[in-house]
Short mmCIF file of C-alpha atoms and ligand atoms in Angstrom, two decimals:
data_model
loop_
_atom_site.label_atom_id
_atom_site.label_comp_id
_atom_site.label_asym_id
_atom_site.label_seq_id
_atom_site.Cartn_x
_atom_site.Cartn_y
_atom_site.Cartn_z
CA MET S 16 46.65 261.53 326.87
CA GLU S 17 47.63 262.19 324.05
CA ALA S 18 45.44 261.99 320.70
CA GLN S 19 46.27 259.23 318.10
CA PRO S 20 49.49 260.88 315.54
CA THR S 21 47.73 260.34 311.70
CA PRO S 22 49.83 258.68 309.04
CA GLU S 23 50.37 262.16 307.81
CA ALA S 24 51.62 263.10 311.23
CA TRP S 25 53.93 259.83 311.08
CA GLU S 26 55.09 260.52 307.74
CA GLU S 27 56.65 264.05 308.31
CA PHE S 28 57.82 262.41 311.86
CA ARG S 29 60.02 259.46 309.80
CA GLU S 30 60.84 262.20 307.75
CA ALA S 31 62.03 264.37 310.07
CA LEU S 32 63.73 261.38 311.55
CA ARG S 33 65.40 260.33 308.39
CA SER S 34 67.12 263.73 308.53
CA THR S 35 68.76 264.36 311.74
CA VAL S 36 71.42 260.34 310.09
CA THR S 37 73.20 259.01 307.19
CA PRO S 38 71.42 256.95 304.94
CA VAL S 39 72.84 253.82 306.05
CA THR S 40 72.13 254.59 309.84
CA TRP S 41 68.18 255.16 308.61
CA GLN S 42 68.28 251.68 306.86
CA THR S 43 70.12 249.85 309.81
CA TRP S 44 68.88 251.48 313.03
CA LEU S 45 65.85 253.86 312.38
CA GLU S 46 63.56 252.08 309.73
CA PRO S 47 63.54 249.32 311.32
CA LEU S 48 61.73 250.36 313.75
CA GLU S 49 57.24 249.45 313.64
CA PRO S 50 55.65 252.04 315.06
CA HIS S 51 52.56 250.94 317.14
CA ARG S 52 50.11 252.67 319.50
CA THR S 53 49.02 251.42 322.49
CA PRO S 54 45.64 251.70 323.79
CA ASP S 55 46.15 255.19 325.97
CA GLY S 56 47.34 256.61 322.84
CA SER S 57 50.55 257.14 323.26
CA VAL S 58 53.27 256.24 320.28
CA ARG S 59 55.26 252.77 320.87
CA LEU S 60 58.59 252.60 318.33
CA VAL S 61 59.56 248.31 318.51
CA ALA S 62 62.94 247.23 317.16
CA PRO S 63 63.14 243.67 316.01
CA SER S 64 65.62 243.11 318.95
CA GLN S 65 67.08 243.09 322.35
CA PHE S 66 70.40 244.40 320.48
CA HIS S 67 69.08 246.40 318.07
CA LEU S 68 66.61 248.41 321.18
CA ARG S 69 70.11 248.62 323.08
CA TRP S 70 71.89 250.24 319.83
CA VAL S 71 68.73 252.74 319.48
CA ARG S 72 68.75 254.35 322.55
CA GLU S 73 72.03 254.96 323.02
CA LYS S 74 72.76 256.66 319.93
CA HIS S 75 69.75 257.65 318.45
CA LEU S 76 67.71 258.64 322.06
CA SER S 77 67.83 262.76 321.22
CA ASN S 78 67.09 262.40 317.68
CA ILE S 79 63.72 260.65 317.66
CA GLU S 80 62.71 263.18 321.01
CA THR S 81 63.07 266.18 318.58
CA ALA S 82 61.89 264.61 316.11
CA ALA S 83 58.63 263.34 318.70
CA SER S 84 58.43 266.13 319.58
CA ALA S 85 58.53 268.39 317.11
CA THR S 86 56.19 266.80 314.70
CA LEU S 87 53.69 264.43 316.82
CA GLY S 88 53.24 267.25 319.28
CA SER S 89 54.71 265.69 322.00
CA PRO S 90 53.90 262.87 322.90
CA THR S 91 55.14 259.61 324.90
CA VAL S 92 57.17 258.08 322.99
CA MET S 93 58.24 254.41 324.28
CA LEU S 94 60.88 252.39 322.99
CA ASP S 95 61.10 248.40 323.34
CA ALA S 96 61.73 244.88 321.22
CA ARG S 97 60.30 242.71 319.64
CA GLU S 98 61.19 239.93 322.06
CA GLY S 99 61.01 242.28 325.02
CA ARG S 100 60.42 239.69 328.35
CA ASP S 101 59.25 242.42 330.33
CA ASP S 102 58.37 245.76 331.25
CA ASP S 103 61.56 246.27 332.60
CA HIS S 104 62.83 247.14 329.09
CA VAL S 105 60.24 249.18 328.04
CA GLU S 106 61.20 252.83 328.96
CA GLU S 107 59.39 255.74 328.59
CA LEU S 108 60.65 258.70 327.28
CA ALA S 109 59.16 262.35 327.80
CA PRO S 110 60.75 264.65 325.24
CA GLU S 111 62.36 266.37 328.57
CA ASP S 112 64.80 263.60 328.97
CA HIS S 113 68.30 264.36 327.56
CA GLU S 114 68.81 260.44 328.47
CA PRO S 115 68.00 257.63 329.16
CA GLU S 116 68.35 255.88 332.64
CA PRO S 117 71.54 254.13 333.45
CA SER S 118 70.52 250.23 334.89
CA PRO S 119 71.17 249.39 337.88
CA PRO S 120 73.63 247.23 338.59
CA SER S 121 71.55 244.36 339.52
CA ALA S 122 69.64 244.24 335.94
CA PRO S 123 69.14 241.34 334.29
CA ALA S 124 71.10 240.77 331.71
CA SER S 125 70.11 241.04 328.36
CA ASP S 126 70.73 238.51 325.81
CA PRO S 127 74.12 239.14 324.78
CA VAL S 128 73.80 239.90 321.36
CA ASP S 129 76.72 240.73 320.83
CA LEU S 130 78.37 237.75 320.62
CA VAL S 131 79.22 235.79 317.76
CA LYS S 132 76.91 232.17 317.50
CA LYS S 133 79.89 229.98 316.38
CA TYR S 134 82.67 230.87 318.76
CA GLN S 135 82.01 228.29 321.57
CA PHE S 136 84.23 226.66 323.87
CA GLU S 137 82.76 223.26 321.70
CA ASN S 138 84.42 225.10 319.06
CA PHE S 139 87.13 226.02 319.96
CA VAL S 140 89.63 223.34 319.41
CA VAL S 141 92.91 222.83 322.65
CA GLY S 142 96.38 221.68 321.78
CA PRO S 143 98.61 222.99 323.39
CA SER S 144 99.31 226.77 321.92
CA ASN S 145 96.58 227.33 323.69
CA ARG S 146 95.06 225.15 326.27
CA PHE S 147 96.62 227.24 328.76
CA ALA S 148 94.55 230.07 327.72
CA HIS S 149 91.88 227.98 327.32
CA ALA S 150 91.61 227.30 330.46
CA ALA S 151 91.98 230.86 331.63
CA ALA S 152 89.34 231.44 329.56
CA MET S 153 86.72 228.81 330.78
CA ALA S 154 87.70 229.55 334.32
CA VAL S 155 86.77 233.35 334.17
CA ALA S 156 83.11 232.25 332.56
CA GLU S 157 82.68 230.45 335.75
CA LYS S 158 83.00 232.18 338.28
CA PRO S 159 83.63 236.11 337.10
CA GLY S 160 85.48 238.18 339.16
CA ASN S 161 86.66 235.24 341.39
CA ARG S 162 90.25 234.74 340.65
CA TYR S 163 91.97 236.16 337.20
CA ASN S 164 91.22 239.15 336.95
CA PRO S 165 92.13 240.88 334.83
CA LEU S 166 92.68 238.26 332.58
CA PHE S 167 94.55 239.40 330.24
CA ILE S 168 95.25 237.12 327.02
CA TYR S 169 97.36 237.60 323.47
CA GLY S 170 99.14 236.14 320.96
CA SER S 171 99.15 237.24 316.86
CA ALA S 172 96.90 237.66 314.90
CA GLY S 173 94.44 234.85 313.54
CA LEU S 174 95.20 233.22 316.54
CA GLY S 175 91.75 232.77 318.31
CA LYS S 176 91.68 235.48 320.70
CA THR S 177 88.52 237.11 319.61
CA HIS S 178 86.97 233.81 320.10
CA LEU S 179 88.17 232.96 323.29
CA LEU S 180 86.75 236.18 324.24
CA HIS S 181 83.20 235.35 322.62
CA ALA S 182 83.42 232.04 323.97
CA ALA S 183 83.50 232.88 327.74
CA GLY S 184 80.92 235.20 327.52
CA HIS S 185 78.62 233.26 325.88
CA HIS S 186 79.17 230.54 328.26
CA THR S 187 79.28 232.96 331.63
CA HIS S 188 75.33 233.72 329.72
CA ASP S 189 74.63 230.15 329.93
CA LEU S 190 75.97 229.41 333.21
CA HIS S 191 74.91 232.90 335.17
CA PRO S 192 72.03 234.30 332.95
CA ASP S 193 71.88 236.54 335.10
CA ARG S 194 75.10 238.76 334.91
CA ALA S 195 75.28 241.21 332.63
CA VAL S 196 77.84 240.64 329.25
CA ARG S 197 79.87 242.94 327.06
CA TYR S 198 82.27 241.91 324.10
CA VAL S 199 83.69 245.22 322.62
CA THR S 200 86.44 246.07 321.09
CA SER S 201 88.50 249.44 321.77
CA GLU S 202 87.41 250.70 319.03
CA GLN S 203 83.85 250.21 319.71
CA PHE S 204 84.47 251.55 322.98
CA LEU S 205 86.64 254.61 322.23
CA SER S 206 84.01 255.94 319.95
CA GLU S 207 81.10 255.50 322.59
CA PHE S 208 83.60 257.39 324.43
CA ILE S 209 84.18 260.01 321.80
CA ASP S 210 80.36 260.28 321.09
CA GLY S 211 79.27 260.28 324.63
CA ILE S 212 82.20 263.45 324.53
CA ARG S 213 80.56 264.58 321.25
CA ARG S 214 77.12 264.85 323.56
CA LYS S 215 77.54 266.22 326.81
CA ASN S 216 76.73 263.73 328.29
CA THR S 217 79.72 260.68 329.16
CA ASP S 218 78.36 259.57 332.43
CA ALA S 219 75.75 257.95 330.44
CA PHE S 220 79.18 255.96 328.52
CA LYS S 221 80.09 255.70 331.95
CA GLN S 222 77.65 253.79 333.69
CA ARG S 223 77.11 251.84 331.34
CA TYR S 224 80.31 249.96 331.65
CA ARG S 225 80.16 250.34 335.56
CA SER S 226 77.28 247.95 335.50
CA ILE S 227 78.70 244.75 333.73
CA ASP S 228 79.29 241.88 335.12
CA LEU S 229 81.84 240.07 332.87
CA LEU S 230 83.84 243.20 330.06
CA LEU S 231 85.63 241.50 326.95
CA LEU S 232 87.45 244.30 325.68
CA ASP S 233 89.37 242.98 322.89
CA ASP S 234 92.86 243.86 320.74
CA VAL S 235 93.59 246.79 323.38
CA GLN S 236 96.80 247.32 321.58
CA PHE S 237 94.68 249.73 320.31
CA PHE S 238 94.26 251.94 323.41
CA GLN S 239 97.93 252.83 322.50
CA GLY S 240 99.35 257.04 322.52
CA LYS S 241 95.40 257.60 323.52
CA GLU S 242 95.76 258.88 326.92
CA GLN S 243 92.28 260.11 327.42
CA ILE S 244 90.68 256.64 326.30
CA LEU S 245 94.09 254.98 328.50
CA GLU S 246 92.47 257.61 331.41
CA GLU S 247 89.24 257.08 331.38
CA PHE S 248 89.64 252.80 330.77
CA PHE S 249 91.94 253.11 333.91
CA HIS S 250 89.08 254.51 335.78
CA THR S 251 86.02 251.82 334.48
CA PHE S 252 88.68 248.56 334.74
CA ASN S 253 89.80 249.89 338.64
CA HIS S 254 85.43 250.47 339.24
CA LEU S 255 84.71 247.53 337.85
CA TYR S 256 87.88 245.44 339.83
CA GLU S 257 86.91 246.96 342.93
CA ALA S 258 83.07 245.59 342.72
CA GLY S 259 84.86 242.59 341.59
CA LYS S 260 83.78 241.93 338.49
CA GLN S 261 85.35 240.25 336.10
CA VAL S 262 87.53 242.12 333.31
CA VAL S 263 88.74 240.25 329.55
CA ILE S 264 91.17 241.20 327.88
CA SER S 265 92.91 240.60 324.57
CA SER S 266 96.25 242.10 322.88
CA ASP S 267 98.24 241.16 319.65
CA ARG S 268 101.68 241.97 322.30
CA HIS S 269 102.54 240.79 325.62
CA PRO S 270 101.61 244.51 327.94
CA LYS S 271 105.54 245.00 328.55
CA LEU S 272 105.23 245.34 325.16
CA LEU S 273 102.12 248.01 324.99
CA ASP S 274 105.20 250.60 324.65
CA THR S 275 102.90 254.29 325.95
CA LEU S 276 100.56 252.12 328.05
CA GLU S 277 101.42 254.25 331.08
CA ALA S 278 102.72 251.78 333.64
CA ARG S 279 100.29 252.40 336.34
CA LEU S 280 97.98 250.55 333.57
CA ARG S 281 100.33 248.37 332.45
CA SER S 282 100.87 246.77 335.61
CA ARG S 283 96.66 246.03 336.62
CA PHE S 284 97.58 244.13 333.64
CA GLU S 285 99.72 241.72 335.38
CA TRP S 286 97.71 242.20 338.40
CA GLY S 287 95.74 238.90 336.78
CA LEU S 288 95.88 236.39 335.26
CA LEU S 289 98.56 236.64 331.26
CA THR S 290 98.35 234.29 329.54
CA ASP S 291 99.72 233.70 325.59
CA VAL S 292 97.77 232.07 322.33
CA GLN S 293 100.86 230.51 320.21
CA PRO S 294 99.96 229.19 316.08
CA PRO S 295 99.02 225.79 316.85
CA ASP S 296 100.97 222.83 316.21
CA VAL S 297 100.56 220.47 313.68
CA GLU S 298 98.31 217.88 315.37
CA THR S 299 96.43 221.04 316.29
CA ARG S 300 95.90 222.74 312.81
CA LEU S 301 95.00 219.48 311.57
CA ALA S 302 92.15 218.75 314.27
CA ILE S 303 90.86 222.23 313.64
CA LEU S 304 90.59 221.30 309.78
CA ARG S 305 88.76 218.33 310.78
CA LEU S 306 85.90 220.69 313.07
CA ASN S 307 85.74 222.74 309.94
CA ALA S 308 85.61 219.38 307.55
CA GLU S 309 82.66 218.57 309.09
CA PHE S 310 80.56 221.27 308.03
CA ALA S 311 81.88 220.55 304.44
CA PRO S 312 79.29 219.69 301.64
CA GLN S 313 80.96 216.34 301.32
CA PRO S 314 83.90 214.67 302.93
CA VAL S 315 86.63 215.53 302.47
CA PRO S 316 89.67 212.78 302.93
CA ALA S 317 92.91 212.74 305.53
CA PRO S 318 95.42 213.15 303.06
CA VAL S 319 93.84 216.38 301.72
CA LEU S 320 93.50 217.52 305.35
CA ASP S 321 97.65 216.92 306.25
CA PHE S 322 98.25 218.56 303.30
CA ILE S 323 96.25 221.89 304.60
CA ALA S 324 97.99 221.47 307.59
CA GLN S 325 101.12 221.06 306.73
CA HIS S 326 101.08 223.84 304.43
CA VAL S 327 99.38 227.39 306.29
CA SER S 328 100.83 227.51 309.79
CA ASP S 329 100.71 230.34 311.04
CA ASN S 330 97.27 231.70 311.07
CA ILE S 331 93.97 229.19 311.86
CA ARG S 332 91.93 231.92 309.93
CA GLU S 333 93.79 231.42 306.38
CA LEU S 334 93.63 227.81 307.41
CA GLU S 335 89.67 227.55 307.51
CA GLY S 336 90.31 230.09 304.42
CA ALA S 337 92.04 226.96 301.91
CA LEU S 338 89.30 224.30 303.63
CA THR S 339 86.70 226.35 301.75
CA ARG S 340 88.71 226.38 298.78
CA VAL S 341 88.72 222.60 298.23
CA THR S 342 85.07 222.07 298.76
CA ALA S 343 84.35 225.31 296.97
CA TYR S 344 85.62 224.50 294.07
CA ALA S 345 84.41 220.08 294.61
CA SER S 346 81.44 221.53 294.50
CA LEU S 347 81.08 223.16 292.18
CA THR S 348 82.49 221.40 289.94
CA ALA S 349 81.11 218.22 291.11
CA GLN S 350 84.20 215.77 291.85
CA PRO S 351 84.93 213.69 294.74
CA ILE S 352 88.25 215.37 296.74
CA ASP S 353 91.16 214.16 296.33
CA LEU S 354 94.81 215.30 296.82
CA GLY S 355 95.79 216.28 293.73
CA MET S 356 92.39 218.55 293.19
CA ALA S 357 93.48 220.18 296.31
CA MET S 358 97.42 220.74 295.66
CA ASP S 359 96.13 222.62 292.56
CA VAL S 360 93.60 224.43 293.95
CA LEU S 361 95.88 225.91 296.19
CA GLN S 362 99.58 225.65 294.36
CA ASP S 363 98.64 229.79 294.17
CA LEU S 364 98.05 230.34 297.76
CA ILE S 365 101.09 228.61 300.23
CA PRO S 366 103.99 229.39 298.03
CA GLU S 367 102.68 232.94 298.50
CA LYS S 368 100.79 233.63 301.36
CA VAL S 369 103.88 235.02 302.89
CA SER S 370 105.25 236.86 300.31
CA ARG S 371 102.75 239.82 299.96
CA ALA S 372 100.61 242.25 302.66
CA VAL S 373 97.11 242.72 300.67
CA THR S 374 95.90 245.95 301.83
CA ILE S 375 92.03 247.64 302.10
CA ARG S 376 92.51 249.56 299.63
CA GLU S 377 94.18 246.97 297.18
CA ILE S 378 90.97 244.75 297.54
CA ILE S 379 88.76 247.30 297.40
CA GLN S 380 90.40 248.60 294.15
CA ALA S 381 90.98 245.22 292.68
CA THR S 382 86.80 244.57 293.35
CA SER S 383 85.29 247.52 292.04
CA GLU S 384 87.35 247.58 289.41
CA SER S 385 85.96 243.64 288.47
CA PHE S 386 82.69 244.99 289.45
CA ASP S 387 82.95 247.76 287.07
CA LEU S 388 81.66 249.64 290.43
CA ASP S 389 82.54 253.43 291.90
CA ILE S 390 85.11 252.68 294.83
CA SER S 391 82.67 255.28 296.88
CA GLU S 392 79.42 252.82 295.92
CA LEU S 393 81.21 250.06 296.92
CA THR S 394 81.35 252.15 300.49
CA GLY S 395 78.43 253.39 299.91
CA PRO S 396 75.14 253.01 301.70
CA SER S 397 72.92 251.30 298.24
CA ARG S 398 71.91 247.69 299.18
CA ARG S 399 70.80 247.01 295.78
CA GLN S 400 72.00 243.87 293.27
CA PRO S 401 74.69 243.19 292.52
CA LEU S 402 76.54 245.85 294.40
CA ALA S 403 75.30 244.75 297.72
CA ARG S 404 77.00 241.12 296.22
CA ALA S 405 80.38 242.67 295.85
CA ARG S 406 80.81 244.52 298.58
CA GLN S 407 80.47 240.90 300.96
CA ILE S 408 82.94 239.55 297.97
CA ALA S 409 85.01 242.28 299.20
CA MET S 410 84.66 242.16 302.52
CA TYR S 411 84.78 238.39 302.43
CA LEU S 412 88.63 239.09 300.06
CA CYS S 413 89.39 241.23 303.17
CA ARG S 414 88.42 238.98 305.95
CA ASP S 415 91.36 235.82 303.95
CA LEU S 416 93.90 238.22 303.02
CA THR S 417 94.36 240.22 306.26
CA ASP S 418 94.31 240.59 309.31
CA LEU S 419 92.03 243.42 310.02
CA SER S 420 89.14 242.93 312.64
CA LEU S 421 85.44 243.04 311.59
CA PRO S 422 84.70 245.56 312.23
CA LYS S 423 87.48 247.32 310.83
CA ILE S 424 86.42 245.69 308.01
CA GLY S 425 82.66 246.93 308.56
CA ARG S 426 83.87 250.61 309.49
CA GLU S 427 85.76 250.85 305.92
CA PHE S 428 82.03 249.49 304.32
CA GLY S 429 80.48 251.95 304.74
CA GLY S 430 80.52 252.38 308.68
CA ARG S 431 78.89 248.84 308.84
CA ASP S 432 78.61 246.55 312.19
CA HIS S 433 80.94 243.46 312.57
CA THR S 434 77.58 241.30 312.49
CA THR S 435 76.65 242.85 308.92
CA VAL S 436 80.71 241.60 308.11
CA ILE S 437 80.04 238.18 309.55
CA HIS S 438 77.03 237.90 307.61
CA ALA S 439 78.63 238.56 304.32
CA LEU S 440 81.33 235.93 304.87
CA GLU S 441 79.00 233.40 305.21
CA ARG S 442 76.99 234.99 302.61
CA VAL S 443 80.03 234.32 300.26
CA LYS S 444 81.39 231.90 301.90
CA SER S 445 77.92 229.37 300.97
CA LEU S 446 78.44 231.36 297.29
CA MET S 447 80.86 230.14 296.53
CA GLN S 448 79.91 226.43 296.96
CA SER S 449 76.85 226.47 295.28
CA ASP S 450 78.14 229.93 292.06
CA GLN S 451 80.62 228.91 289.89
CA ASP S 452 80.49 232.63 288.94
CA ILE S 453 80.89 233.64 292.27
CA PHE S 454 83.34 231.19 292.64
CA ASP S 455 86.00 232.53 289.68
CA ARG S 456 85.81 236.32 290.89
CA VAL S 457 86.58 235.38 294.49
CA ASN S 458 89.77 233.26 293.56
CA ALA S 459 90.60 235.38 290.55
CA LEU S 460 90.61 238.91 292.74
CA SER S 461 92.17 236.56 295.29
CA HIS S 462 94.65 235.75 293.03
CA THR S 463 95.38 239.31 291.08
CA LEU S 464 95.75 240.42 294.88
CA ARG S 465 98.25 237.89 295.58
CA LYS S 466 100.00 238.85 292.71
CA THR S 467 100.57 242.45 292.20
P1 ADP Z 20 92.03 236.68 316.81
O1 ADP Z 20 91.45 237.26 317.42
O2 ADP Z 20 93.50 236.32 318.06
O3 ADP Z 20 92.67 237.77 315.50
P2 ADP Z 20 90.10 234.75 315.55
O4 ADP Z 20 89.21 234.55 317.18
O5 ADP Z 20 89.43 235.97 314.80
O6 ADP Z 20 91.69 235.19 316.00
O7 ADP Z 20 90.02 233.86 315.17
C1 ADP Z 20 90.86 233.25 313.62
C2 ADP Z 20 89.87 231.98 313.23
O8 ADP Z 20 90.71 231.42 313.93
C3 ADP Z 20 87.89 232.19 314.06
O9 ADP Z 20 87.36 232.01 312.72
C4 ADP Z 20 88.27 230.84 314.94
O10 ADP Z 20 87.24 230.82 314.78
C5 ADP Z 20 89.29 229.84 314.16
N1 ADP Z 20 89.79 229.52 315.25
C6 ADP Z 20 90.78 229.71 316.27
N2 ADP Z 20 90.90 229.42 317.36
C7 ADP Z 20 90.76 228.77 316.75
C8 ADP Z 20 90.59 226.42 317.56
N3 ADP Z 20 91.19 226.47 318.75
N4 ADP Z 20 89.62 225.98 316.97
C9 ADP Z 20 89.19 226.55 316.36
N5 ADP Z 20 88.81 227.56 316.00
C10 ADP Z 20 89.67 227.74 315.59
MG1 MG Z 21 90.68 238.72 317.23
#
């Protein structure tokens, strides 16, 4: 039995651990772990959620072990999550262990917390442009691994592919809580794989992916030309496929146009069900706007929704952005929304929106100038205000003005997680409704960036 660590030993342990990681990682992942002591004197670190726990286990286990054995005299360290339900979520770590036990294929799935709550089937408007993709996603969610395997959904940015992947994940989880669901972007898949290689721990990576029942892989075009990861994915895919597990893949183009994708992988994709999402027609755009308008702080008259549906056409994300601008302006100026106002508010956006592609560099540059900050601060670890707010605004602009994915935006801002980006977007959206300064700032920046 181990002696209880003293407070000083704890402090040393924390410092040792902190010195092994970047400040962002420290703040995001390790600092929130709460130390607890168990009756038998061993040490337990409690993460705020299952997702957090999983992440820490996957990424920082060896750091924790090393720091613990250096400062706490090799006690037994347990990792647990606050909402942990039972003991099979608790893992014993002896410092000699080099990797976590891979979970057996039949392990109960933890909540699919890496899914975005908002992206559910009930919030997805079905129209001719996406009816088939929607039905297919629904069918695989109901009977994963049954008929349409893999399901491959392709189409250009902002047409709802990510939304459908998440919705399938939620639905499977609701119907089959025992199935392991994993949503991952192709970038994440690659970086976890590279991480495994770096830590000479690719078995853990393989195990992790091969024990999934429903794998949702977003933006597979990212794998193009990356041979090693294609090879790895090919094996992962075959393994899941042969075990009757479901794979859902999204891409911004048809598999035939994934140029450097190996023929054998391309033909695997074509074994399953191939479906596209198209730009929505005007009725579908209108229905999406109506759905969004239900959450607006005040009623949005039908002619305003019509106007937006008529003028913003190629991308659903832009539709949502246009509506937010109108409702935000109205609540700030305490006016009811009417068509004249909507036309005023949107006038700079509509004729120009196709004219120019804004880059993330320009957004970061313009935002840091506007707040009188250095670029390195905006993309750095500090969370003090008003810096953190400026960063959230820049993230919002990235989402509004570019096609970049959430994880990509997160990475550009100092390696932040996609959930941090979602939080930033929601925060700015709600602040725009209540804070005149933020509203003006966002509009001025957006205006300048589009015109530059
Ligand atoms: P993609 O992954 O194809 O680029 P997303 O899934 O990120 O597109 O969709 C962009 C935005 O549009 C998201 O906020 C999403 O919720 C919304 N959206 C897309 N399609 C629909 C739809 N059919 N109904 C409601 N919202 C939608
Ligand atoms: Mg997407």
